[in-house]
Short mmCIF file of C-alpha atoms in Angstrom, two decimals:
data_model
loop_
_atom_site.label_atom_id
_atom_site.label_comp_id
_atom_site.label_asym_id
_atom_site.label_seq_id
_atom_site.Cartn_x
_atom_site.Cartn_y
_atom_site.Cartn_z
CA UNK A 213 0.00 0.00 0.00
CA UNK A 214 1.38 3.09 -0.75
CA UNK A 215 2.10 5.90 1.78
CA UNK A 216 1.16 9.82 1.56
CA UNK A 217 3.37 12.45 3.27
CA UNK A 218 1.74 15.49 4.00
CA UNK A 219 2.89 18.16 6.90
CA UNK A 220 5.09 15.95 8.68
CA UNK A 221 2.48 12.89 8.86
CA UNK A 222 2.22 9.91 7.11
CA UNK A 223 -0.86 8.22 5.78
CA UNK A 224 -1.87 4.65 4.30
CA UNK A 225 -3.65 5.41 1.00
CA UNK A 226 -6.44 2.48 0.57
CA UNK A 227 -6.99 0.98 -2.67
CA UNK A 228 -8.34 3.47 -5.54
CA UNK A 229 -8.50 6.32 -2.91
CA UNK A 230 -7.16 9.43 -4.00
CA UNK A 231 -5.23 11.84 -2.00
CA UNK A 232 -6.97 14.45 -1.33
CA UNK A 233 -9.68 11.92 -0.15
CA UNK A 234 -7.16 10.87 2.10
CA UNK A 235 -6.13 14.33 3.39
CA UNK A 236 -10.18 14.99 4.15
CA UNK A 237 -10.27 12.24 5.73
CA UNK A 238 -7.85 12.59 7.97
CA UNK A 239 -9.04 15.94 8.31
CA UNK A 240 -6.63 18.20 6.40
CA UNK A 241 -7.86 21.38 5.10
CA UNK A 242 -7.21 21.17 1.22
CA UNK A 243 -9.37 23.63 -1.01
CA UNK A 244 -11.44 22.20 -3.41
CA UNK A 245 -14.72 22.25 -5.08
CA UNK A 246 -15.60 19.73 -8.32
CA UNK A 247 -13.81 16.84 -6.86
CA UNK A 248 -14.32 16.12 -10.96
CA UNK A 249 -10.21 17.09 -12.31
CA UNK A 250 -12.41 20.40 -13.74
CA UNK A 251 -11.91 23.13 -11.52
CA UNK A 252 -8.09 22.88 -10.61
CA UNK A 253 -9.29 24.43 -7.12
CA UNK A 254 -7.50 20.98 -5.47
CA UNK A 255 -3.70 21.93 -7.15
CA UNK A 256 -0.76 20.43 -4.79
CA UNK A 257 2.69 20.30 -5.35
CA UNK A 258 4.97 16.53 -5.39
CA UNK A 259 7.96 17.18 -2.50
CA UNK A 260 8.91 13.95 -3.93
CA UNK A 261 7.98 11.14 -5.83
CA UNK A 262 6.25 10.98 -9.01
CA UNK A 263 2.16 11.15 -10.04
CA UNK A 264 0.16 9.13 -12.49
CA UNK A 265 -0.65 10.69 -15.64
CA UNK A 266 -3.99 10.90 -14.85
CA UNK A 267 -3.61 13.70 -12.17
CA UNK A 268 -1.97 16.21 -14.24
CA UNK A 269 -4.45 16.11 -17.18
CA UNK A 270 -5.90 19.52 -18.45
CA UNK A 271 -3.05 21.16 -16.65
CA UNK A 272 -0.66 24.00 -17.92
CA UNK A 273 2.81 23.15 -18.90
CA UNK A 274 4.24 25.46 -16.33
CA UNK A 275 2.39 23.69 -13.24
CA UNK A 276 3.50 20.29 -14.74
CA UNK A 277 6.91 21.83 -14.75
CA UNK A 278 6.50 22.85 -10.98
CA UNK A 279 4.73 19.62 -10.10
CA UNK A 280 2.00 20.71 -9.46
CA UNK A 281 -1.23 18.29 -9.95
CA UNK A 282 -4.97 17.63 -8.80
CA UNK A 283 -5.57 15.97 -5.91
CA UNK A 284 -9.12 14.75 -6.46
CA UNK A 285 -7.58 12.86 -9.85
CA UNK A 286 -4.36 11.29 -7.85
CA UNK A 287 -4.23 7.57 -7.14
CA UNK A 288 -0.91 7.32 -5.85
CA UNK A 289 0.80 3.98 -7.06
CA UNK A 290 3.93 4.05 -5.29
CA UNK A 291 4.98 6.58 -1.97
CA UNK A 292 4.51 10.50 -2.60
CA UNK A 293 5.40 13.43 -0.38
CA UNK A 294 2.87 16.12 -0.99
CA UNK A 295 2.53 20.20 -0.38
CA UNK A 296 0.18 22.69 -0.66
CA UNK A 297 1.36 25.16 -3.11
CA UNK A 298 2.35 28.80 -2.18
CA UNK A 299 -1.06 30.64 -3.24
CA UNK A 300 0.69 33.63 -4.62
CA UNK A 301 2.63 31.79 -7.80
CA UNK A 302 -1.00 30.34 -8.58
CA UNK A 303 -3.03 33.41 -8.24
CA UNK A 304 -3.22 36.66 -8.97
CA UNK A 305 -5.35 39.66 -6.92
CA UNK A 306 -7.51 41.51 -8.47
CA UNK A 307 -10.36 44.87 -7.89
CA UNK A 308 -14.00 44.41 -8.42
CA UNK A 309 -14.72 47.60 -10.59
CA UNK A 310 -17.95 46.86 -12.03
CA UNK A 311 -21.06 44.70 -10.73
CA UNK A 312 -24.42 44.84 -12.09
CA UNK A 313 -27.88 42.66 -12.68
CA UNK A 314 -28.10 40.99 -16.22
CA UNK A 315 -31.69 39.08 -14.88
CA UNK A 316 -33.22 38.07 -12.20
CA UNK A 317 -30.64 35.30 -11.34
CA UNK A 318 -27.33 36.28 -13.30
CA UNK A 319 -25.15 39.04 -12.20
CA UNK A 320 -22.22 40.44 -14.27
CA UNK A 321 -18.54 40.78 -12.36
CA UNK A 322 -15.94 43.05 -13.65
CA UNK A 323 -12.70 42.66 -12.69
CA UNK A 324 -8.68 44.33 -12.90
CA UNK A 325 -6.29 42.14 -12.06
CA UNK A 326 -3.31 43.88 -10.49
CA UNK A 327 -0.59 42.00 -13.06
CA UNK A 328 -1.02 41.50 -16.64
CA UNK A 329 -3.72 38.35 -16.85
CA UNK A 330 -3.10 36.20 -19.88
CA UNK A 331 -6.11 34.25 -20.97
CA UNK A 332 -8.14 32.52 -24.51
CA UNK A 333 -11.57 34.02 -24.97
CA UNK A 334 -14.11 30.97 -23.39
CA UNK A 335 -11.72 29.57 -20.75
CA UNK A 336 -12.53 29.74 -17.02
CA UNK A 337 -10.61 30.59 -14.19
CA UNK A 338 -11.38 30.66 -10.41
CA UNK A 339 -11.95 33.18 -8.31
CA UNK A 340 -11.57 33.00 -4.57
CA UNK A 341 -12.86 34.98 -1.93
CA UNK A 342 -10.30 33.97 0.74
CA UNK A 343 -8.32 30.92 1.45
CA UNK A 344 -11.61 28.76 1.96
CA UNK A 345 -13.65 29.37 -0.70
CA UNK A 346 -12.90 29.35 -4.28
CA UNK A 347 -15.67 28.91 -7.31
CA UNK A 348 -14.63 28.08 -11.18
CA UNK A 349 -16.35 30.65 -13.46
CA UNK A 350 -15.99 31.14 -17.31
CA UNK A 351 -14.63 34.58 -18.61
CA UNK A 352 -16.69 36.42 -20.83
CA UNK A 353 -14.65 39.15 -22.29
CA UNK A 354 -12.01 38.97 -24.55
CA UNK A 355 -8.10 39.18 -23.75
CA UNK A 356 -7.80 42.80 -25.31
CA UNK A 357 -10.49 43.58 -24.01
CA UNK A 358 -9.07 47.03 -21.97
CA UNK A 359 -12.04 47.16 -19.88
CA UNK A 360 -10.73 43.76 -17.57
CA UNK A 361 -12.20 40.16 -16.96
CA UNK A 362 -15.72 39.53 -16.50
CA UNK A 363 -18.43 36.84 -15.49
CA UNK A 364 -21.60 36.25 -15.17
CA UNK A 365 -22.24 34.80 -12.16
CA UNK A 366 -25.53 32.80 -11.92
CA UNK A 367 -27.43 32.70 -7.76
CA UNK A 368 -27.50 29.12 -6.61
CA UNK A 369 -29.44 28.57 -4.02
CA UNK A 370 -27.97 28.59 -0.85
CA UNK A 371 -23.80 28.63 -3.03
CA UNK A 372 -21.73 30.68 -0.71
CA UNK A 373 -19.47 32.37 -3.38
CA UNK A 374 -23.08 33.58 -5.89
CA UNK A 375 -24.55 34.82 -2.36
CA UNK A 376 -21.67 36.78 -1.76
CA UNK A 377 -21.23 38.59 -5.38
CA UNK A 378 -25.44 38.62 -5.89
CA UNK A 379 -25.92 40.05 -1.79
CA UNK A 380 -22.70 41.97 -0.38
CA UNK A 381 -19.94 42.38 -3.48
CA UNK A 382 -19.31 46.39 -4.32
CA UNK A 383 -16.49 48.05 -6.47
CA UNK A 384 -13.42 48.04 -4.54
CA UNK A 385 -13.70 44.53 -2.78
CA UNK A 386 -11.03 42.32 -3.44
CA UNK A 387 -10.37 38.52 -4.19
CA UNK A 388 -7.80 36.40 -6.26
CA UNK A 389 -7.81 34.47 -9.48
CA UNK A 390 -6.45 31.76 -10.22
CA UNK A 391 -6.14 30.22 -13.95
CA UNK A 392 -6.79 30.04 -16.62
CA UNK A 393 -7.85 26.80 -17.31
CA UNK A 394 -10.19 24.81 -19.82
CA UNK A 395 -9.89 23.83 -23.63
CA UNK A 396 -13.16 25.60 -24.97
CA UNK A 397 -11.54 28.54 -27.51
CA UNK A 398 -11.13 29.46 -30.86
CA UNK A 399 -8.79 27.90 -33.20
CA UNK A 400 -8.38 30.40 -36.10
CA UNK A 401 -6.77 28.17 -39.24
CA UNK A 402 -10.31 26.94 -40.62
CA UNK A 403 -11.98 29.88 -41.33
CA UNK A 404 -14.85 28.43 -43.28
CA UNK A 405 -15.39 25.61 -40.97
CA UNK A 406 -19.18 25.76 -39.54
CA UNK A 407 -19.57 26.17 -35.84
CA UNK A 408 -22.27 25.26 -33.70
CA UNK A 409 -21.91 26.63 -30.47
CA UNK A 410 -24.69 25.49 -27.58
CA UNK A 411 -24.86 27.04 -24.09
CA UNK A 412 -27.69 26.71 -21.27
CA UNK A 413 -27.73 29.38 -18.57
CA UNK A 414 -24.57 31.21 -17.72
CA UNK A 415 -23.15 28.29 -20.45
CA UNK A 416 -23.30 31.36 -22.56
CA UNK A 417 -20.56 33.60 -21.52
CA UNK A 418 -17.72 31.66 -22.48
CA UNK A 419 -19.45 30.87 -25.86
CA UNK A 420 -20.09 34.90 -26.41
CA UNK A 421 -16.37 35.06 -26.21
CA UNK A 422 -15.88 32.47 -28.53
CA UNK A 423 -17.80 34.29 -30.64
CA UNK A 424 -16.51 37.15 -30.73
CA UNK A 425 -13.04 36.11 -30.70
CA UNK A 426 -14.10 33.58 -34.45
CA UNK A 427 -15.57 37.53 -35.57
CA UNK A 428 -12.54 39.50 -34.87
CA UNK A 429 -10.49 36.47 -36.61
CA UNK A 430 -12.57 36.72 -40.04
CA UNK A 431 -14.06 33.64 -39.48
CA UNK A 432 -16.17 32.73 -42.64
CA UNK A 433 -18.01 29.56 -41.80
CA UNK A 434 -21.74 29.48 -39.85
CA UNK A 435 -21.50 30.12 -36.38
CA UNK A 436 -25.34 29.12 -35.31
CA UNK A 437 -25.13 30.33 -31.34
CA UNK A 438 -27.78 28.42 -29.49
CA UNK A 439 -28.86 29.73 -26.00
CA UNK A 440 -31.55 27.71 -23.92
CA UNK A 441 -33.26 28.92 -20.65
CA UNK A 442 -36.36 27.74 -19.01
CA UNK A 443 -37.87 31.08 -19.04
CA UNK A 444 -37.24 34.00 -21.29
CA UNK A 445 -35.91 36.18 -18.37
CA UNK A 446 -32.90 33.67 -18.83
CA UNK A 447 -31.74 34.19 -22.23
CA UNK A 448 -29.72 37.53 -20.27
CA UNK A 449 -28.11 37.86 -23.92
CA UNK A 450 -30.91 38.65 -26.16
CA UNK A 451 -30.89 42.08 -27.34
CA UNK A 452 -27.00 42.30 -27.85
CA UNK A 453 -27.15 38.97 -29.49
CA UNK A 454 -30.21 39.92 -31.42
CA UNK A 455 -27.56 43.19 -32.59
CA UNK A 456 -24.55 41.39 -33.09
CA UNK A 457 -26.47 38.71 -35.40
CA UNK A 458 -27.93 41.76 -37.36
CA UNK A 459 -24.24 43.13 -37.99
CA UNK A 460 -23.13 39.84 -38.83
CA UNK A 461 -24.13 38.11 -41.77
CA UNK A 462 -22.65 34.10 -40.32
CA UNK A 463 -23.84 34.63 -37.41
CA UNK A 464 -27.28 32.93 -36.47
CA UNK A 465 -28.45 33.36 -33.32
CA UNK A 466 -30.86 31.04 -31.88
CA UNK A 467 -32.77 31.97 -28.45
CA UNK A 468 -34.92 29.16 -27.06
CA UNK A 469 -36.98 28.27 -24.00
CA UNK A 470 -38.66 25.39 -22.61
CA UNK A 471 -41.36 27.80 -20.86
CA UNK A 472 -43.15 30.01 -23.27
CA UNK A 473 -44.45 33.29 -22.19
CA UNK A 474 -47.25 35.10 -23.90
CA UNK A 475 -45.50 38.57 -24.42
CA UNK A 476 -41.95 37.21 -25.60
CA UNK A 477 -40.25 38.05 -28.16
CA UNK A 478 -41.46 36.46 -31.76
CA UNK A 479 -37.50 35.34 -32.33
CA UNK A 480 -37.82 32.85 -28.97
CA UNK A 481 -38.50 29.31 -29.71
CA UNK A 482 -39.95 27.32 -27.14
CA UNK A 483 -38.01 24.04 -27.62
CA UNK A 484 -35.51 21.73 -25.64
CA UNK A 485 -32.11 22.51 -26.92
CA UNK A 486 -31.68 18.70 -28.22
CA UNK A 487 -34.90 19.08 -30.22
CA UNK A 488 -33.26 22.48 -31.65
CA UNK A 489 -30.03 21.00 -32.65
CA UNK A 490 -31.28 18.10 -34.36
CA UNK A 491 -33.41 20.46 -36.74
CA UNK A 492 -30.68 22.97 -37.45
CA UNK A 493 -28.14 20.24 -38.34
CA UNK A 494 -29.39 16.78 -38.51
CA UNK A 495 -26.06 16.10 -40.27
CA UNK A 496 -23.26 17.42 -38.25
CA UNK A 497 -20.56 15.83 -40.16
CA UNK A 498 -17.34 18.44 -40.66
CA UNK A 499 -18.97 20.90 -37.85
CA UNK A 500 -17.09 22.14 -35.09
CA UNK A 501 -19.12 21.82 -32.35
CA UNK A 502 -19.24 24.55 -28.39
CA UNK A 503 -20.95 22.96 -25.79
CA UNK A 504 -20.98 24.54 -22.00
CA UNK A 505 -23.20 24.41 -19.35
CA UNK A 506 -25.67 21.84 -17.30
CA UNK A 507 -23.40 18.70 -17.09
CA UNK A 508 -26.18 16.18 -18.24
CA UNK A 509 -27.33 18.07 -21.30
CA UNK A 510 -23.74 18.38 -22.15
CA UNK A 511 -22.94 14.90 -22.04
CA UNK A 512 -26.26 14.17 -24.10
CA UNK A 513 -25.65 16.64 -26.65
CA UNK A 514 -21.96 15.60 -27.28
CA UNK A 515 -23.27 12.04 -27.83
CA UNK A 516 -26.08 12.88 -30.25
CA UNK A 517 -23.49 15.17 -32.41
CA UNK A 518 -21.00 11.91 -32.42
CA UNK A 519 -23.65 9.45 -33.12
CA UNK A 520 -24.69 12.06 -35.74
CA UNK A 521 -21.89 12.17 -37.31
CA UNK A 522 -19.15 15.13 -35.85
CA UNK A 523 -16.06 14.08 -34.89
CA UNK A 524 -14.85 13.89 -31.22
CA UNK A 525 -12.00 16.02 -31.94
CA UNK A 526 -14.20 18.20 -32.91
CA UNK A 527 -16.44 18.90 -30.16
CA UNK A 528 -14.82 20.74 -27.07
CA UNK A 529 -17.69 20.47 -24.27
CA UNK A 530 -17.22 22.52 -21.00
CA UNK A 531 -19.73 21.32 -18.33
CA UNK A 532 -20.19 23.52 -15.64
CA UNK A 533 -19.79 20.94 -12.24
CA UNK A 534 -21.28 22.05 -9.32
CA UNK A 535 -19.19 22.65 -6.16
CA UNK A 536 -19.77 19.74 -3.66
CA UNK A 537 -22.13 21.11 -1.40
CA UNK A 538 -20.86 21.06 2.22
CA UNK A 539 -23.40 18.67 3.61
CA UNK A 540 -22.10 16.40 1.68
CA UNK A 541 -17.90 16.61 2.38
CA UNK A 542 -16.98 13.98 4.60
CA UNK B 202 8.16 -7.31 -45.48
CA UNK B 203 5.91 -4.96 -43.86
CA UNK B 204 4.03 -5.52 -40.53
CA UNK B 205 0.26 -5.57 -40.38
CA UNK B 206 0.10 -2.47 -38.03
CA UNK B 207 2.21 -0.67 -41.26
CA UNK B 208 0.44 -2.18 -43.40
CA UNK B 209 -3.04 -0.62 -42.03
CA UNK B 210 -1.56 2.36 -41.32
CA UNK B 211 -0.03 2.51 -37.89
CA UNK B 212 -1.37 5.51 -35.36
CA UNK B 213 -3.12 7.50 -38.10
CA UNK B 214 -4.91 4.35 -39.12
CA UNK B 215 -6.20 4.10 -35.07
CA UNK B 216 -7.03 7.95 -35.27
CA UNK B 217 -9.15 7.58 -38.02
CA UNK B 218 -11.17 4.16 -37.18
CA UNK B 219 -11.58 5.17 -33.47
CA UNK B 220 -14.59 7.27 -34.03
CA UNK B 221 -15.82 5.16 -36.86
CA UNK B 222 -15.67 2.31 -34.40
CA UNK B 223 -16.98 3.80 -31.42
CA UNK B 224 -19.64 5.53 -32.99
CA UNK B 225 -21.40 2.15 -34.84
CA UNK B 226 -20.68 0.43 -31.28
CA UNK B 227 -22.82 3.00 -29.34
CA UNK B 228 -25.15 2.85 -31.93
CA UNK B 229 -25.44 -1.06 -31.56
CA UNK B 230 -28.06 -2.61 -29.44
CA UNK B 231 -26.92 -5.69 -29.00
CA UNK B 232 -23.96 -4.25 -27.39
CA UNK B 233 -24.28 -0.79 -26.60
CA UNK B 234 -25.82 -1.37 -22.94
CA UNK B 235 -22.16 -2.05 -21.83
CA UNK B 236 -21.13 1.40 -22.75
CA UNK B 237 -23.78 3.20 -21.94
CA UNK B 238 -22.59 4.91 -18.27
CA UNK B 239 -18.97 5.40 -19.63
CA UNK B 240 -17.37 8.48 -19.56
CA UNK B 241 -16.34 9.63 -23.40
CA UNK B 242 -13.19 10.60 -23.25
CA UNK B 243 -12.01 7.56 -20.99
CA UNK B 244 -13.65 5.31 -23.51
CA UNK B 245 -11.73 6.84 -26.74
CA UNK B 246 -8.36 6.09 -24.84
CA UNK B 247 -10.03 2.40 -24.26
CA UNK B 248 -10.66 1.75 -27.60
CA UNK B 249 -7.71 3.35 -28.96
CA UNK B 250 -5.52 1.22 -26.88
CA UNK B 251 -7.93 -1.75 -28.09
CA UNK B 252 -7.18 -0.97 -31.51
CA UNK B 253 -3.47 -0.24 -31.32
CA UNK B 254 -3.47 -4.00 -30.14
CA UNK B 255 -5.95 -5.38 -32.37
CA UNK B 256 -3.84 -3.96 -35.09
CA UNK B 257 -0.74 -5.38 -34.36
CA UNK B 258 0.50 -2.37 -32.50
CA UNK B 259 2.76 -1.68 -30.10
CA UNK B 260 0.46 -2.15 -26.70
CA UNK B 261 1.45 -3.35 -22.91
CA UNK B 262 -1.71 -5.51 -22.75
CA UNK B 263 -1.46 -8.52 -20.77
CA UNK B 264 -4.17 -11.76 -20.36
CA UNK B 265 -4.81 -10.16 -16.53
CA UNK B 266 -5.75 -6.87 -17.52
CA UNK B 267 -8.11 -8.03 -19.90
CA UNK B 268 -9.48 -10.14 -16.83
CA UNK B 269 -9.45 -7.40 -14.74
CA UNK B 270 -11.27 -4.74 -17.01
CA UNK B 271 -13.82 -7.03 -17.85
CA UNK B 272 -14.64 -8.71 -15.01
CA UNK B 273 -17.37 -6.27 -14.09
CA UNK B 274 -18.86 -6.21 -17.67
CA UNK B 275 -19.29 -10.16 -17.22
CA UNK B 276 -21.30 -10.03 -14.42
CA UNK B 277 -23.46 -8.23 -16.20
CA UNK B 278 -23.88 -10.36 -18.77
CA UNK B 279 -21.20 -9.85 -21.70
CA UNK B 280 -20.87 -13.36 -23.39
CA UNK B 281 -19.47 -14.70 -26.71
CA UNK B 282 -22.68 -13.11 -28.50
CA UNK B 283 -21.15 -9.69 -27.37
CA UNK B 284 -16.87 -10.54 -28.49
CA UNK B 285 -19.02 -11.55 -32.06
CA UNK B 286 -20.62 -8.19 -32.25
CA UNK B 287 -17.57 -6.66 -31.59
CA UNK B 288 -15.27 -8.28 -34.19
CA UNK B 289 -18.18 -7.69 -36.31
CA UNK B 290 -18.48 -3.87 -36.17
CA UNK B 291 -14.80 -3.60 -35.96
CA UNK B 292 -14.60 -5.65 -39.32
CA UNK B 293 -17.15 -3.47 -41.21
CA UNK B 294 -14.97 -0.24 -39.87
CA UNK B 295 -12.24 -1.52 -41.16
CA UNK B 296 -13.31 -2.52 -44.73
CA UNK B 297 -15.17 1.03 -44.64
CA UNK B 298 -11.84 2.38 -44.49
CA UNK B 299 -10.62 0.69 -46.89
CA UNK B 300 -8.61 -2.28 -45.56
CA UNK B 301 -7.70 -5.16 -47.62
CA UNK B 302 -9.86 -8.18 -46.33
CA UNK B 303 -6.58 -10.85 -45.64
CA UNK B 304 -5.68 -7.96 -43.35
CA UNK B 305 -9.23 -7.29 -41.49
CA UNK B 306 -9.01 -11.50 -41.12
CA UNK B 307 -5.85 -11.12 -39.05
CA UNK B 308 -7.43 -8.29 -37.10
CA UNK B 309 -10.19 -10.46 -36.30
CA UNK B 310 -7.63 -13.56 -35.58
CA UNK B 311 -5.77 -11.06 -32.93
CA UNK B 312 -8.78 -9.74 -31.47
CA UNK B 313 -10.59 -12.92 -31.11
CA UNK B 314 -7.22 -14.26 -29.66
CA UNK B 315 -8.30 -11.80 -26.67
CA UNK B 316 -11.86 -13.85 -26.52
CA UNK B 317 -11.06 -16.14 -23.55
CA UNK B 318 -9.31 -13.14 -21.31
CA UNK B 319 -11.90 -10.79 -22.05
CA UNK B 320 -14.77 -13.26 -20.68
CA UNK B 321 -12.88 -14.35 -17.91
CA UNK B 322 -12.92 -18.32 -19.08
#
């Protein structure tokens, strides 16, 4: 059985456990949220030995480099000395300077880091509020964007980190961010390649930086945007989406819901977002393929485009895992 | 002369089946209950390395992995029916693709060499 070093003690990991299940249990602090190898919010450092594969997937070269890795993906095979890693190489500190409501439920952040922040347009980072509590958000804006990063931050019911920016956050309060992460950008190299790009709820912000980013790059092919909400009070992007498809000749934007409402809008479908896709592009063969958002339609939708036809490489998915709630750590 | 994993067309050759092949397996009722709660991206990797060997290819497979990784699939059922299936779809990929059919037999010969491993016999 191999051993685990961490802080001067020495624990037996049990078969298929990973470490930071092992640090939990013996009731280490270690942050961490998706327990999923998503959110990165679990990174420690190897003191010595090595780590499978496995537990530096997704990650940067320079945090491979450092040895850095996820503890919710590590299943040590042999002995491993661990660390937490010194916060301030990982993260950066940063200024709220804007916060305002987009609807009811989704509120958009503005941030300025105070160091240069280099990120792709649709990739997600995570902010944290202090050493505890850290939640993975996509970036909506784009990297030359002057005006600094922003979210849209969606209010879960009873989330800690949504409570705090929908309730209490105002310009000047500070946090860090750590990141970027996540391989949901554009490519530039096939401009007329067609592009379906599907997002459900706050799915859409990393997608409207996708799409803007495939714009600025001349991008030729169809980009058909799809954004589903239950209720048309969701689809937060409809009148700039309704503009930017008006200025744009490849771009189609398609707004659906799965409750209709008497007085909305004649563009909004009332559809699920699987019945939508099917009828835009029954054959998705050659399409590049966007998908962020709830983690079940995600997986659904990526295995109706492959069973339709689009090729795995092709479609770069992005679910959006929930935190573990506390009730249910340990 | 040339091996049959050169011959098919090494790595590119398992690049270009693997979605071919995955794709008419999921799509496959007689078999596609096995895959059904699989992660994606874990199962491309799977039948990539399942390829690679089935090929010819340079692979670290041995009879107790096979044993291992299957064990839980034979519990639930997976019998020769299922190994037939497979070779099946993985024969019609192949000839979709262009392969010459001495060459999909020896694929089948190496795959079905796996048979007894695979169902834990």
């Amino acid at each position: 059985m191999a051993q685990l070093k961490f802080r001067d003690k020495t624990y037996e990991v049990g078969d298929g456990a990973t470490v930071l299940d092992v640090l939990l249990e013996h009731g280490q602090e270690v942050p961490n949220s998706c327990r999923a190898g998503v959110c990165q919010s679990c990174l420690m450092q190897v003191v010595e030995g090595e780590v499978p594969e496995q537990a530096q997937k997704g990650l940067k070269d320079s945090y491979r480099a450092k040895g850095l890795f996820l503890a919710c993906s590590c299943q040590p095979q042999a002995d491993l000395a661990v660390s937490l890693p010194d916060a301030a190489q990982l993260r950066v500190s940063a200024e709220v300077t804007g916060i305002r409501p987009l609807s009811e439920d989704v509120m958009e952040l503005v941030l300025q880091t105070d160091a240069p922040f280099e990120y792709q347009a649709g990739q997600f980072v995570t902010l944290w509020r202090d050493e505890r509590l850290g939640r993975s958000y996509s970036i909506a804006s784009l990297p030359d964007d002057d005006n600094g990063l922003m979210f849209h931050i969606r209010k879960v019911a009873r989330g800690e980190f949504s409570s705090w920016v929908h309730e209490d956050m105002k310009p000047g309060d500070r946090l860090s961010v750590q990141g970027p992460a996540g391989d949901c950008f554009y490519i530039p190299g096939q401009p007329d390649q067609d592009i379906l790009l599907i997002g459900t709820g706050t799915g859409l912000a990393p997608l409207l930086g996708i799409v803007h980013d495939a714009l600025r790059h001349g991008h030729r092919g169809r980009l058909q945007l799809i954004h589903g909400a239950q209720h048309p009070s969701g689809l937060y992007g409809h009148e700039t989406l309704t503009a930017l498809a008006r200025d744009h000749d490849n771009l189609i934007y398609h707004p659906c819901v799965l409750n209709a409402e008497d007085e909305m809008d004649a563009g909004i479908r009332q559809d699920t977002v699987e019945g939508l896709v099917k009828a835009l592009v029954p054959k998705p063969a050659g399409w590049k393929a966007y998908l962020c958002g709830d983690p079940d339609l995600v997986n659904k939708l990526r295995k109706q485009l492959f069973l339709a036809g689009c090729n795995m490489k092709d479609i770069n998915a992005d679910a959006f895992i929930p935190s573990t709630p506390a009730d249910r750590i340990g | 002369m040339s091996s049959l994993y050169e011959r098919i067309g090494g790595e590119a050759a398992v690049d270009a089946a693997v979605d071919v092949f995955y794709r008419k397996v999921l799509m496959d009722d007689r078999v596609n209950g096995f895959f059904d709660d699989v992660d994606m991206d874990k199962q491309i990797a799977k039948q990539k390395g399942f390829l690679t060997m089935a090929f010819g290819g340079p692979n670290n497979y041995t009879g107790k992995d096979m044993r291992e990784g299957h064990k839980h699939l034979v519990a639930r059922g997976l019998n020769d029916s299922h190994v037939d299936a497979i070779v099946e779809l993985l024969g019609e990929t192949l000839k979709e693709l262009g392969v010459a059919d001495a060459d999909i037999q020896e694929v089948a010969n190496i795959a079905n060499g796996a048979r007894d491993d695979v169902l834990n016999r």
